[in-house]
Each structure stands twice: as C-alpha cells, then as structure tokens.
PDB file of C-alpha atoms and ligand atoms in Angstrom:
ATOM      1  CA  MET I   1     -34.980  -8.341  -8.125  1.00  0.00           C
ATOM      2  CA  THR I   2     -35.217 -11.579 -10.133  1.00  0.00           C
ATOM      3  CA  ASP I   3     -32.556 -14.314 -10.023  1.00  0.00           C
ATOM      4  CA  GLU I   4     -31.742 -13.503 -13.645  1.00  0.00           C
ATOM      5  CA  MET I   5     -31.101  -9.845 -12.803  1.00  0.00           C
ATOM      6  CA  THR I   6     -28.936 -10.789  -9.790  1.00  0.00           C
ATOM      7  CA  ALA I   7     -26.895 -13.145 -11.966  1.00  0.00           C
ATOM      8  CA  GLN I   8     -26.066 -10.219 -14.270  1.00  0.00           C
ATOM      9  CA  LEU I   9     -24.655  -8.034 -11.476  1.00  0.00           C
ATOM     10  CA  PRO I  10     -20.871  -7.877 -11.476  1.00  0.00           C
ATOM     11  CA  SER I  11     -19.250  -9.552  -8.492  1.00  0.00           C
ATOM     12  CA  ALA I  12     -17.469  -7.446  -5.861  1.00  0.00           C
ATOM     13  CA  ALA I  13     -14.183  -8.877  -7.205  1.00  0.00           C
ATOM     14  CA  GLY I  14     -15.170  -7.894 -10.742  1.00  0.00           C
ATOM     15  CA  ARG I  15     -16.105  -4.356  -9.686  1.00  0.00           C
ATOM     16  CA  TRP I  16     -12.780  -4.035  -7.827  1.00  0.00           C
ATOM     17  CA  ARG I  17     -10.856  -5.104 -10.954  1.00  0.00           C
ATOM     18  CA  GLU I  18     -12.841  -2.731 -13.181  1.00  0.00           C
ATOM     19  CA  GLN I  19     -12.406   0.220 -10.851  1.00  0.00           C
ATOM     20  CA  LEU I  20      -8.654  -0.342 -10.572  1.00  0.00           C
ATOM     21  CA  ALA I  21      -8.403  -0.592 -14.373  1.00  0.00           C
ATOM     22  CA  SER I  22     -10.028   2.851 -14.638  1.00  0.00           C
ATOM     23  CA  TRP I  23      -6.833   4.333 -13.075  1.00  0.00           C
ATOM     24  CA  ALA I  24      -4.868   3.574 -16.256  1.00  0.00           C
ATOM     25  CA  ILE I  25      -3.194   6.769 -17.439  1.00  0.00           C
ATOM     26  CA  PRO I  26      -4.559   7.993 -20.814  1.00  0.00           C
ATOM     27  CA  GLU I  27      -2.332   6.610 -23.616  1.00  0.00           C
ATOM     28  CA  GLU I  28      -1.395   9.988 -25.110  1.00  0.00           C
ATOM     29  CA  ILE I  29      -0.212  11.295 -21.711  1.00  0.00           C
ATOM     30  CA  LEU I  30       1.677   8.111 -20.824  1.00  0.00           C
ATOM     31  CA  ALA I  31       3.411   8.140 -24.231  1.00  0.00           C
ATOM     32  CA  ARG I  32       4.857  11.589 -23.436  1.00  0.00           C
ATOM     33  CA  ALA I  33       5.859  10.740 -19.831  1.00  0.00           C
ATOM     34  CA  PRO I  34       9.632  11.226 -19.514  1.00  0.00           C
ATOM     35  CA  GLU I  35       9.849   8.888 -16.492  1.00  0.00           C
ATOM     36  CA  ASN I  36       7.889   5.893 -15.202  1.00  0.00           C
ATOM     37  CA  PRO I  37       4.978   7.382 -13.205  1.00  0.00           C
ATOM     38  CA  TRP I  38       4.262   4.185 -11.245  1.00  0.00           C
ATOM     39  CA  THR I  39       7.538   3.645  -9.338  1.00  0.00           C
ATOM     40  CA  PHE I  40       7.631   3.658  -5.520  1.00  0.00           C
ATOM     41  CA  PRO I  41      10.430   5.788  -4.017  1.00  0.00           C
ATOM     42  CA  VAL I  42      12.612   3.548  -1.847  1.00  0.00           C
ATOM     43  CA  GLU I  43      13.613   6.490   0.384  1.00  0.00           C
ATOM     44  CA  LEU I  44      10.018   7.074   1.484  1.00  0.00           C
ATOM     45  CA  PHE I  45       9.494   3.442   2.472  1.00  0.00           C
ATOM     46  CA  VAL I  46      12.834   3.233   4.292  1.00  0.00           C
ATOM     47  CA  SER I  47      11.752   6.181   6.424  1.00  0.00           C
ATOM     48  CA  ARG I  48       8.380   4.458   7.081  1.00  0.00           C
ATOM     49  CA  ALA I  49      10.161   1.264   8.176  1.00  0.00           C
ATOM     50  CA  GLU I  50      12.503   3.189  10.467  1.00  0.00           C
ATOM     51  CA  ALA I  51       9.585   5.040  12.050  1.00  0.00           C
ATOM     52  CA  ALA I  52       7.600   1.808  12.476  1.00  0.00           C
ATOM     53  CA  ARG I  53      10.099   0.588  15.059  1.00  0.00           C
ATOM     54  CA  ARG I  54       9.488   3.670  17.200  1.00  0.00           C
ATOM     55  CA  GLN I  55       5.689   3.972  17.081  1.00  0.00           C
ATOM     56  CA  LEU I  56       3.209   1.067  17.121  1.00  0.00           C
ATOM     57  CA  SER I  57       0.064   1.549  15.040  1.00  0.00           C
ATOM     58  CA  TYR I  58      -3.362  -0.082  15.309  1.00  0.00           C
ATOM     59  CA  SER I  59      -2.334  -2.556  12.590  1.00  0.00           C
ATOM     60  CA  ASN I  60       0.898  -3.420  14.431  1.00  0.00           C
ATOM     61  CA  HIS I  61      -1.091  -4.219  17.595  1.00  0.00           C
ATOM     62  CA  ALA I  62      -3.529  -6.379  15.604  1.00  0.00           C
ATOM     63  CA  ALA I  63      -0.553  -8.411  14.338  1.00  0.00           C
ATOM     64  CA  LEU I  64       1.396  -8.505  17.628  1.00  0.00           C
ATOM     65  CA  VAL I  65      -1.455 -10.008  19.661  1.00  0.00           C
ATOM     66  CA  ALA I  66      -1.626 -12.946  17.241  1.00  0.00           C
ATOM     67  CA  LEU I  67       2.136 -13.480  16.992  1.00  0.00           C
ATOM     68  CA  PRO I  68       3.609 -16.128  19.316  1.00  0.00           C
ATOM     69  CA  GLU I  69       6.887 -15.292  21.069  1.00  0.00           C
ATOM     70  CA  GLY I  70       9.687 -16.220  18.652  1.00  0.00           C
ATOM     71  CA  GLY I  71       7.173 -16.516  15.795  1.00  0.00           C
ATOM     72  CA  THR I  72       7.562 -15.832  12.084  1.00  0.00           C
ATOM     73  CA  VAL I  73       6.102 -12.987  10.022  1.00  0.00           C
ATOM     74  CA  LEU I  74       5.395 -12.879   6.295  1.00  0.00           C
ATOM     75  CA  ASP I  75       5.340  -9.303   4.931  1.00  0.00           C
ATOM     76  CA  VAL I  76       3.863  -9.126   1.421  1.00  0.00           C
ATOM     77  CA  GLY I  77       4.649  -5.991  -0.597  1.00  0.00           C
ATOM     78  CA  CYS I  78       7.099  -5.366   2.204  1.00  0.00           C
ATOM     79  CA  GLY I  79       8.850  -2.289   0.829  1.00  0.00           C
ATOM     80  CA  ALA I  80      11.538  -1.668   3.454  1.00  0.00           C
ATOM     81  CA  GLY I  81       9.451  -3.382   6.147  1.00  0.00           C
ATOM     82  CA  GLY I  82       6.948  -0.699   7.180  1.00  0.00           C
ATOM     83  CA  ALA I  83       4.491  -3.425   8.300  1.00  0.00           C
ATOM     84  CA  SER I  84       6.849  -5.954   9.893  1.00  0.00           C
ATOM     85  CA  MET I  85       9.700  -4.009  11.536  1.00  0.00           C
ATOM     86  CA  ALA I  86       7.309  -3.040  14.339  1.00  0.00           C
ATOM     87  CA  LEU I  87       6.993  -6.754  15.203  1.00  0.00           C
ATOM     88  CA  VAL I  88      10.664  -7.537  15.838  1.00  0.00           C
ATOM     89  CA  SER I  89      10.222  -7.552  19.621  1.00  0.00           C
ATOM     90  CA  ARG I  90       8.418 -10.930  19.264  1.00  0.00           C
ATOM     91  CA  ALA I  91       9.520 -12.216  15.865  1.00  0.00           C
ATOM     92  CA  ARG I  92      12.343 -14.678  15.211  1.00  0.00           C
ATOM     93  CA  LEU I  93      12.184 -14.401  11.410  1.00  0.00           C
ATOM     94  CA  LEU I  94      10.728 -11.943   8.887  1.00  0.00           C
ATOM     95  CA  ILE I  95      10.000 -13.101   5.334  1.00  0.00           C
ATOM     96  CA  GLY I  96       9.709 -10.183   2.912  1.00  0.00           C
ATOM     97  CA  VAL I  97       8.053 -10.515  -0.488  1.00  0.00           C
ATOM     98  CA  ASP I  98       8.251  -7.658  -2.980  1.00  0.00           C
ATOM     99  CA  SER I  99       8.321  -7.200  -6.729  1.00  0.00           C
ATOM    100  CA  GLY I 100      11.139  -4.650  -6.393  1.00  0.00           C
ATOM    101  CA  SER I 101      14.738  -5.793  -5.787  1.00  0.00           C
ATOM    102  CA  GLU I 102      15.788  -2.402  -4.357  1.00  0.00           C
ATOM    103  CA  MET I 103      12.962  -2.597  -1.829  1.00  0.00           C
ATOM    104  CA  LEU I 104      14.035  -6.103  -0.809  1.00  0.00           C
ATOM    105  CA  ALA I 105      17.632  -4.924  -0.316  1.00  0.00           C
ATOM    106  CA  ALA I 106      16.324  -2.100   1.901  1.00  0.00           C
ATOM    107  CA  PHE I 107      14.146  -4.625   3.799  1.00  0.00           C
ATOM    108  CA  ALA I 108      17.146  -6.917   4.450  1.00  0.00           C
ATOM    109  CA  LYS I 109      19.180  -3.937   5.684  1.00  0.00           C
ATOM    110  CA  GLN I 110      16.415  -2.796   8.049  1.00  0.00           C
ATOM    111  CA  ALA I 111      16.105  -6.323   9.463  1.00  0.00           C
ATOM    112  CA  GLU I 112      19.847  -6.519  10.031  1.00  0.00           C
ATOM    113  CA  ARG I 113      19.793  -3.181  11.860  1.00  0.00           C
ATOM    114  CA  ALA I 114      16.887  -4.430  13.982  1.00  0.00           C
ATOM    115  CA  GLY I 115      18.821  -7.623  14.799  1.00  0.00           C
ATOM    116  CA  VAL I 116      16.244 -10.035  13.351  1.00  0.00           C
ATOM    117  CA  ALA I 117      16.747 -12.772  10.739  1.00  0.00           C
ATOM    118  CA  ALA I 118      15.180 -12.119   7.332  1.00  0.00           C
ATOM    119  CA  ASP I 119      14.481 -14.044   4.129  1.00  0.00           C
ATOM    120  CA  THR I 120      13.389 -12.394   0.903  1.00  0.00           C
ATOM    121  CA  VAL I 121      11.361 -13.558  -2.075  1.00  0.00           C
ATOM    122  CA  GLU I 122      11.389 -11.393  -5.194  1.00  0.00           C
ATOM    123  CA  GLY I 123       8.274 -11.329  -7.354  1.00  0.00           C
ATOM    124  CA  ARG I 124       4.603 -10.459  -7.535  1.00  0.00           C
ATOM    125  CA  TRP I 125       2.129 -11.867  -5.072  1.00  0.00           C
ATOM    126  CA  PRO I 126       0.322 -14.248  -5.531  1.00  0.00           C
ATOM    127  CA  ASP I 127       2.536 -15.455  -8.442  1.00  0.00           C
ATOM    128  CA  VAL I 128       5.359 -16.276  -5.994  1.00  0.00           C
ATOM    129  CA  ALA I 129       3.102 -17.738  -3.278  1.00  0.00           C
ATOM    130  CA  ASP I 130       4.121 -21.344  -4.019  1.00  0.00           C
ATOM    131  CA  ALA I 131       7.796 -20.397  -3.540  1.00  0.00           C
ATOM    132  CA  THR I 132       7.081 -18.618  -0.235  1.00  0.00           C
ATOM    133  CA  PRO I 133       6.952 -20.361   3.157  1.00  0.00           C
ATOM    134  CA  ALA I 134       3.975 -19.909   5.484  1.00  0.00           C
ATOM    135  CA  ALA I 135       4.376 -17.894   8.696  1.00  0.00           C
ATOM    136  CA  ASP I 136       2.541 -17.389  11.972  1.00  0.00           C
ATOM    137  CA  VAL I 137       1.268 -13.961  10.926  1.00  0.00           C
ATOM    138  CA  ALA I 138       1.027 -12.410   7.446  1.00  0.00           C
ATOM    139  CA  VAL I 139       1.009  -8.628   7.129  1.00  0.00           C
ATOM    140  CA  CYS I 140       0.349  -6.618   3.988  1.00  0.00           C
ATOM    141  CA  HIS I 141       0.282  -2.828   4.190  1.00  0.00           C
ATOM    142  CA  HIS I 142      -0.586  -0.472   1.348  1.00  0.00           C
ATOM    143  CA  VAL I 143      -0.529  -3.011  -1.468  1.00  0.00           C
ATOM    144  CA  ALA I 144      -4.232  -3.802  -1.982  1.00  0.00           C
ATOM    145  CA  TYR I 145      -4.751  -1.017  -4.548  1.00  0.00           C
ATOM    146  CA  ASN I 146      -1.996  -2.701  -6.584  1.00  0.00           C
ATOM    147  CA  ALA I 147      -3.836  -6.029  -6.634  1.00  0.00           C
ATOM    148  CA  PRO I 148      -6.455  -6.272  -9.393  1.00  0.00           C
ATOM    149  CA  ASP I 149      -7.180  -9.900  -8.412  1.00  0.00           C
ATOM    150  CA  LEU I 150      -7.727  -9.057  -4.773  1.00  0.00           C
ATOM    151  CA  ASP I 151      -9.666 -12.263  -4.053  1.00  0.00           C
ATOM    152  CA  ALA I 152      -6.827 -14.559  -5.186  1.00  0.00           C
ATOM    153  CA  PHE I 153      -4.283 -12.210  -3.583  1.00  0.00           C
ATOM    154  CA  THR I 154      -5.929 -12.399  -0.148  1.00  0.00           C
ATOM    155  CA  LEU I 155      -6.761 -16.123  -0.308  1.00  0.00           C
ATOM    156  CA  ARG I 156      -3.048 -16.859  -0.802  1.00  0.00           C
ATOM    157  CA  LEU I 157      -2.263 -14.617   2.186  1.00  0.00           C
ATOM    158  CA  THR I 158      -4.789 -16.664   4.172  1.00  0.00           C
ATOM    159  CA  ASP I 159      -3.202 -20.009   3.314  1.00  0.00           C
ATOM    160  CA  HIS I 160       0.229 -18.575   4.237  1.00  0.00           C
ATOM    161  CA  ALA I 161      -0.716 -17.509   7.780  1.00  0.00           C
ATOM    162  CA  ARG I 162      -1.144 -19.967  10.661  1.00  0.00           C
ATOM    163  CA  ALA I 163      -2.712 -17.438  13.049  1.00  0.00           C
ATOM    164  CA  ARG I 164      -3.787 -14.191  11.399  1.00  0.00           C
ATOM    165  CA  VAL I 165      -3.579 -11.949   8.341  1.00  0.00           C
ATOM    166  CA  VAL I 166      -3.435  -8.177   8.890  1.00  0.00           C
ATOM    167  CA  MET I 167      -3.922  -5.841   5.977  1.00  0.00           C
ATOM    168  CA  GLU I 168      -3.719  -2.047   6.077  1.00  0.00           C
ATOM    169  CA  MET I 169      -4.904   0.349   3.386  1.00  0.00           C
ATOM    170  CA  THR I 170      -5.956   3.959   2.999  1.00  0.00           C
ATOM    171  CA  ILE I 171      -9.718   4.427   2.908  1.00  0.00           C
ATOM    172  CA  GLY I 172      -9.438   6.005  -0.555  1.00  0.00           C
ATOM    173  CA  HIS I 173      -7.218   5.123  -3.512  1.00  0.00           C
ATOM    174  CA  PRO I 174      -3.714   6.521  -2.816  1.00  0.00           C
ATOM    175  CA  GLN I 175      -3.597   8.265  -6.189  1.00  0.00           C
ATOM    176  CA  SER I 176      -6.855  10.143  -5.560  1.00  0.00           C
ATOM    177  CA  ARG I 177      -4.851  12.729  -3.609  1.00  0.00           C
ATOM    178  CA  LEU I 178      -3.555  13.981  -6.967  1.00  0.00           C
ATOM    179  CA  ASN I 179      -6.939  14.210  -8.715  1.00  0.00           C
ATOM    180  CA  GLU I 180      -7.055  18.007  -8.457  1.00  0.00           C
ATOM    181  CA  LEU I 181      -3.602  18.226 -10.032  1.00  0.00           C
ATOM    182  CA  TRP I 182      -4.566  15.912 -12.912  1.00  0.00           C
ATOM    183  CA  LEU I 183      -7.445  18.247 -13.673  1.00  0.00           C
ATOM    184  CA  ARG I 184      -5.222  21.311 -13.408  1.00  0.00           C
ATOM    185  CA  PHE I 185      -2.293  20.041 -15.502  1.00  0.00           C
ATOM    186  CA  HIS I 186      -4.008  17.719 -17.969  1.00  0.00           C
ATOM    187  CA  GLY I 187      -7.716  18.598 -17.846  1.00  0.00           C
ATOM    188  CA  VAL I 188      -8.343  14.935 -16.977  1.00  0.00           C
ATOM    189  CA  VAL I 189     -10.940  13.810 -14.422  1.00  0.00           C
ATOM    190  CA  ARG I 190      -9.480  10.845 -12.534  1.00  0.00           C
ATOM    191  CA  PRO I 191     -11.592   8.166 -10.800  1.00  0.00           C
ATOM    192  CA  THR I 192     -12.356   8.198  -7.079  1.00  0.00           C
ATOM    193  CA  GLY I 193     -12.956   4.495  -6.394  1.00  0.00           C
ATOM    194  CA  PRO I 194     -12.428   1.833  -5.366  1.00  0.00           C
ATOM    195  CA  THR I 195     -12.293   2.360  -1.610  1.00  0.00           C
ATOM    196  CA  ALA I 196     -11.425   0.194   1.381  1.00  0.00           C
ATOM    197  CA  MET I 197     -15.146  -0.609   1.698  1.00  0.00           C
ATOM    198  CA  ASP I 198     -15.046  -2.161  -1.795  1.00  0.00           C
ATOM    199  CA  ALA I 199     -12.045  -4.229  -0.682  1.00  0.00           C
ATOM    200  CA  LEU I 200     -14.000  -5.505   2.325  1.00  0.00           C
ATOM    201  CA  ALA I 201     -16.815  -6.585  -0.011  1.00  0.00           C
ATOM    202  CA  VAL I 202     -14.303  -8.573  -2.120  1.00  0.00           C
ATOM    203  CA  LEU I 203     -12.848 -10.284   0.953  1.00  0.00           C
ATOM    204  CA  ARG I 204     -16.297 -11.215   2.294  1.00  0.00           C
ATOM    205  CA  GLU I 205     -17.356 -12.501  -1.115  1.00  0.00           C
ATOM    206  CA  ALA I 206     -14.203 -14.688  -1.076  1.00  0.00           C
ATOM    207  CA  GLY I 207     -15.518 -16.255   2.142  1.00  0.00           C
ATOM    208  CA  LEU I 208     -13.166 -14.499   4.579  1.00  0.00           C
ATOM    209  CA  ASP I 209     -14.577 -13.616   7.978  1.00  0.00           C
ATOM    210  CA  VAL I 210     -12.962 -10.182   8.216  1.00  0.00           C
ATOM    211  CA  ARG I 211     -12.939  -7.635  10.993  1.00  0.00           C
ATOM    212  CA  TRP I 212     -11.880  -4.052  10.403  1.00  0.00           C
ATOM    213  CA  GLN I 213     -11.197  -0.728  12.077  1.00  0.00           C
ATOM    214  CA  GLN I 214     -10.812   2.708  10.564  1.00  0.00           C
ATOM    215  CA  TRP I 215      -8.344   5.042  12.263  1.00  0.00           C
ATOM    216  CA  GLU I 216      -6.461   8.254  11.709  1.00  0.00           C
ATOM    217  CA  GLU I 217      -3.181   8.901  13.448  1.00  0.00           C
ATOM    218  CA  PRO I 218       0.087  10.379  12.238  1.00  0.00           C
ATOM    219  CA  ARG I 219       1.859   7.865   9.998  1.00  0.00           C
ATOM    220  CA  PRO I 220       5.462   8.990  10.300  1.00  0.00           C
ATOM    221  CA  GLY I 221       8.010   8.973   7.512  1.00  0.00           C
ATOM    222  CA  GLY I 222       8.568  11.126   4.474  1.00  0.00           C
ATOM    223  CA  PHE I 223      11.249  12.701   2.309  1.00  0.00           C
ATOM    224  CA  ALA I 224      14.370  14.371   3.710  1.00  0.00           C
ATOM    225  CA  ARG I 225      14.179  16.973   0.922  1.00  0.00           C
ATOM    226  CA  ARG I 226      11.006  18.790  -0.053  1.00  0.00           C
ATOM    227  CA  GLU I 227      12.012  18.715  -3.745  1.00  0.00           C
ATOM    228  CA  ASP I 228      12.169  14.907  -3.691  1.00  0.00           C
ATOM    229  CA  LEU I 229       8.540  14.811  -2.579  1.00  0.00           C
ATOM    230  CA  THR I 230       7.395  17.253  -5.266  1.00  0.00           C
ATOM    231  CA  GLY I 231       9.632  15.482  -7.802  1.00  0.00           C
ATOM    232  CA  TRP I 232       7.732  12.258  -7.102  1.00  0.00           C
ATOM    233  CA  VAL I 233       4.432  14.112  -7.563  1.00  0.00           C
ATOM    234  CA  ARG I 234       5.694  15.494 -10.903  1.00  0.00           C
ATOM    235  CA  ARG I 235       6.680  12.002 -12.102  1.00  0.00           C
ATOM    236  CA  GLN I 236       3.284  10.607 -11.090  1.00  0.00           C
ATOM    237  CA  LEU I 237       1.689  13.396 -13.142  1.00  0.00           C
ATOM    238  CA  CYS I 238       3.823  12.360 -16.172  1.00  0.00           C
ATOM    239  CA  LEU I 239       5.329  15.857 -16.376  1.00  0.00           C
ATOM    240  CA  PRO I 240       8.904  16.720 -17.460  1.00  0.00           C
ATOM    241  CA  ALA I 241      11.522  18.244 -15.154  1.00  0.00           C
ATOM    242  CA  ASP I 242      10.979  21.728 -16.622  1.00  0.00           C
ATOM    243  CA  ARG I 243       7.472  21.751 -15.050  1.00  0.00           C
ATOM    244  CA  GLN I 244       8.883  21.177 -11.556  1.00  0.00           C
ATOM    245  CA  ALA I 245       8.340  24.782 -10.422  1.00  0.00           C
ATOM    246  CA  ASP I 246       4.655  24.611 -11.508  1.00  0.00           C
ATOM    247  CA  VAL I 247       4.168  21.401  -9.519  1.00  0.00           C
ATOM    248  CA  ASP I 248       5.901  22.917  -6.471  1.00  0.00           C
ATOM    249  CA  GLU I 249       3.553  25.871  -6.643  1.00  0.00           C
ATOM    250  CA  ALA I 250       0.464  23.676  -7.121  1.00  0.00           C
ATOM    251  CA  CYS I 251       1.036  21.371  -4.161  1.00  0.00           C
ATOM    252  CA  GLY I 252       3.254  23.531  -1.941  1.00  0.00           C
ATOM    253  CA  ALA I 253       0.452  24.545   0.431  1.00  0.00           C
ATOM    254  CA  TRP I 254      -0.441  20.913   1.248  1.00  0.00           C
ATOM    255  CA  ILE I 255       3.058  19.870   2.296  1.00  0.00           C
ATOM    256  CA  ILE I 256       3.747  19.315   5.973  1.00  0.00           C
ATOM    257  CA  GLU I 257       7.072  18.891   7.748  1.00  0.00           C
ATOM    258  CA  ARG I 258       7.297  16.433  10.647  1.00  0.00           C
ATOM    259  CA  ASP I 259      10.462  15.282  12.426  1.00  0.00           C
ATOM    260  CA  GLY I 260      12.495  16.909   9.668  1.00  0.00           C
ATOM    261  CA  LEU I 261      10.698  14.919   6.926  1.00  0.00           C
ATOM    262  CA  TYR I 262       8.349  16.251   4.229  1.00  0.00           C
ATOM    263  CA  GLY I 263       5.049  14.638   3.313  1.00  0.00           C
ATOM    264  CA  PHE I 264       1.343  15.198   2.819  1.00  0.00           C
ATOM    265  CA  PRO I 265      -1.241  15.191   5.632  1.00  0.00           C
ATOM    266  CA  ASP I 266      -2.276  11.768   6.912  1.00  0.00           C
ATOM    267  CA  ARG I 267      -5.419  10.217   5.527  1.00  0.00           C
ATOM    268  CA  PRO I 268      -7.801   7.786   7.210  1.00  0.00           C
ATOM    269  CA  VAL I 269      -6.531   4.236   7.157  1.00  0.00           C
ATOM    270  CA  VAL I 270      -8.320   0.910   7.582  1.00  0.00           C
ATOM    271  CA  THR I 271      -6.887  -2.145   9.342  1.00  0.00           C
ATOM    272  CA  VAL I 272      -8.483  -5.421   8.215  1.00  0.00           C
ATOM    273  CA  TRP I 273      -7.716  -8.737   9.888  1.00  0.00           C
ATOM    274  CA  TRP I 274      -8.898 -12.335   9.706  1.00  0.00           C
ATOM    275  CA  ASP I 275      -7.793 -15.853  10.662  1.00  0.00           C
ATOM    276  CA  GLY I 276      -5.166 -17.669   8.665  1.00  0.00           C
ATOM    277  CA  SER I 277      -5.620 -21.270   7.503  1.00  0.00           C
ATOM    278  CA  ALA I 278      -2.019 -22.555   7.173  1.00  0.00           C
ATOM    279  CA  ARG I 279      -1.071 -25.642   9.212  1.00  0.00           C
TER     280      ARG I 279
HETATM  281  C1  LIG D 301       3.117   1.457  -1.097  1.00  0.00           C
HETATM  282  S1  LIG D 301       4.470   0.379  -0.899  1.00  0.00           S
HETATM  283  C2  LIG D 301       4.194  -0.221   0.754  1.00  0.00           C
HETATM  284  C3  LIG D 301       5.426  -0.786   1.406  1.00  0.00           C
HETATM  285  C4  LIG D 301       5.263  -1.270   2.834  1.00  0.00           C
HETATM  286  N1  LIG D 301       4.311  -2.357   2.919  1.00  0.00           N
HETATM  287  C5  LIG D 301       4.872  -0.136   3.754  1.00  0.00           C
HETATM  288  O1  LIG D 301       3.692  -0.084   4.166  1.00  0.00           O
HETATM  289  O2  LIG D 301       5.729   0.706   4.051  1.00  0.00           O
HETATM  290  C6  LIG D 301       3.953  -0.981  -1.889  1.00  0.00           C
HETATM  291  C7  LIG D 301       5.033  -2.045  -2.060  1.00  0.00           C
HETATM  292  O3  LIG D 301       4.417  -3.224  -2.578  1.00  0.00           O
HETATM  293  C8  LIG D 301       5.174  -3.709  -3.672  1.00  0.00           C
HETATM  294  N2  LIG D 301       4.180  -4.415  -4.526  1.00  0.00           N
HETATM  295  C9  LIG D 301       3.140  -3.886  -5.191  1.00  0.00           C
HETATM  296  N3  LIG D 301       2.384  -4.855  -5.722  1.00  0.00           N
HETATM  297  C10 LIG D 301       2.970  -6.042  -5.385  1.00  0.00           C
HETATM  298  C11 LIG D 301       2.667  -7.412  -5.619  1.00  0.00           C
HETATM  299  N4  LIG D 301       1.576  -7.801  -6.320  1.00  0.00           N
HETATM  300  N5  LIG D 301       3.484  -8.353  -5.118  1.00  0.00           N
HETATM  301  C12 LIG D 301       4.584  -8.008  -4.398  1.00  0.00           C
HETATM  302  N6  LIG D 301       4.926  -6.723  -4.147  1.00  0.00           N
HETATM  303  C13 LIG D 301       4.123  -5.758  -4.613  1.00  0.00           C
HETATM  304  C14 LIG D 301       5.863  -2.502  -4.266  1.00  0.00           C
HETATM  305  O4  LIG D 301       7.054  -2.850  -4.960  1.00  0.00           O
HETATM  306  C15 LIG D 301       6.144  -1.654  -3.018  1.00  0.00           C
HETATM  307  O5  LIG D 301       7.383  -1.985  -2.446  1.00  0.00           O
END
C-alpha cells in the first residue's frame, strides 16, 4: 500500500465516530416516538450499584489493586455507582460524574448508604473535565458506546487518574441486542459495530498502552417488575404503549429472573485498563 493510500484510510477514532453515528434512529420513526428512546432507567442502575457491593467483578479487582488505602475514585458516567461502589472498602472519597441529575442523586444516596464520602459533577465528559478533580483511580463502566469522541474522552480520563484508569464495556454495542426486534417491528436493519475491539484500536491510536481482558460472568441487577423491563424495550423501539403486549410476546422468551430481578442474559464484557498520568 502506498503512503498516499494509507493517508486516505480513516483513523480508528474516525471509524468509531462513524460507526456510532450509524446508530441514529431513522427520522420518520423517531418523529413518531411517543417517548425518548435514549433514556437510561435509574432503577436498573441502582440495582447494579447495590449488587456491586456484594460481588466483585474482574473490573473491580483491576481498580482495587491500583487504589491506595484511603484513596480517591473518579467514576465517569457513574449512574448510581455500579463501577465505584465495589471500591468503598479502600476508598475515602468517590467523585461521580454523570450527565443525568437523577443518576447523580442515586449515586449520592448509594455512597451515603455505603458510608463513604461523595462529590458529584453534573455534565458530559469530557466537557466537564476541567471542573472535575483528579483521583487515584478513574473508573468508567458502560459509557464508551455513548462517546463519539472516544480518543478525547479517554485522554481526559488518563489525565484525571494518578494510578490507573479502568474501563468496562460489552464486547458488542448494547443496542445490538434489539436488532432482531427492529427488523420485526420496523423492517429496519440496525448496525452491528462498533465493538470493544474497535475501542481498543482508538485507545492505542491515542497513544495509550492498554491491557484488556474479556470475561463473562453474571452481572447482577435488573428490574423488580418484568413489565418495567419490557416497557424499556418498547421505548427503545420507539413504540407506543398500545404495542406493549406485542413487545412482551417478542422478547418474553429471552427474559431471565435472578435474585427476584428481571433482565436479559449476560453478554461478554471487556475490562480495559492503563496507567493514569495525573500528578
Ligand atoms: C449504561 S449507564 C452505566 C452506569 C454505571 N457506570 C454502571 O455501570 O452501572 C451510562 C451512564 O453514563 C451516563 N453518560 C452517558 N454519556 C455520558 C457522558 N459523555 N458524560 C457523562 N455521563 C454520561 C448516563 O447518564 C448513564 O448514567
């Protein structure tokens, strides 16, 4: 391949951005959506945060070994604290960043229940990075597919961590689980990429010396009521409430119940970690 041809290839960061943009919902379907299809249900992430304190995951271990006793943790896209609540045995302070105020309120409540101090910063990362203090360890679980500018996003995580950054993401795009339903209800073929491997390429291109591990273990948490799970699926599919029974029927067979909570089967997850550069 000539230098000229190589120069024309899109960068890994550019491919990531393009692939994420391909998940935009077709205009005519979005225009008819009765509710916002992109919201995250607070209840689900509260249950994840509660479960995180009972069961340590691979990602939690990767963060704990780098966290000094009495250290500080920055949790970006914290939700209710699914990534950081597992670290309270060593942490003195958790700093939660999230674009959603309800999530931050849930995060503060979880921290209080866990008996650890917490600060919150509301806004989108990396836009709020300058207003956010650095920490010993930065964690960021299940946010990467929401970050079109993944290179800038991860570089600001890097300069906010003194010891280590730990990121966790599903191997495939979280929405790809619903692809079959998009075809069934709308006749629309949804994308399949990007994947966690594309994210790794972006991070390496940004100069980060990343290590990673794929794993598959039960990730506890879910909805207390089955209809709240299928209601979320219906909203993501941009369908009105009167199609609820059709959605229940279409995804009913996939639903699992664990510890009294309803969810979908676990999918492979990737933990990615690298050194921080904050002083
Ligand atoms: C899928 S949830 C994951 C929550 C939590 N990290 C966990 O693993 O349980 C994604 C969270 O990231 C937040 N979020 C998405 N993009 C963000 C961004 N660019 N900056 C800050 N928060 C973001 C959402 O509001 C939501 O609370």
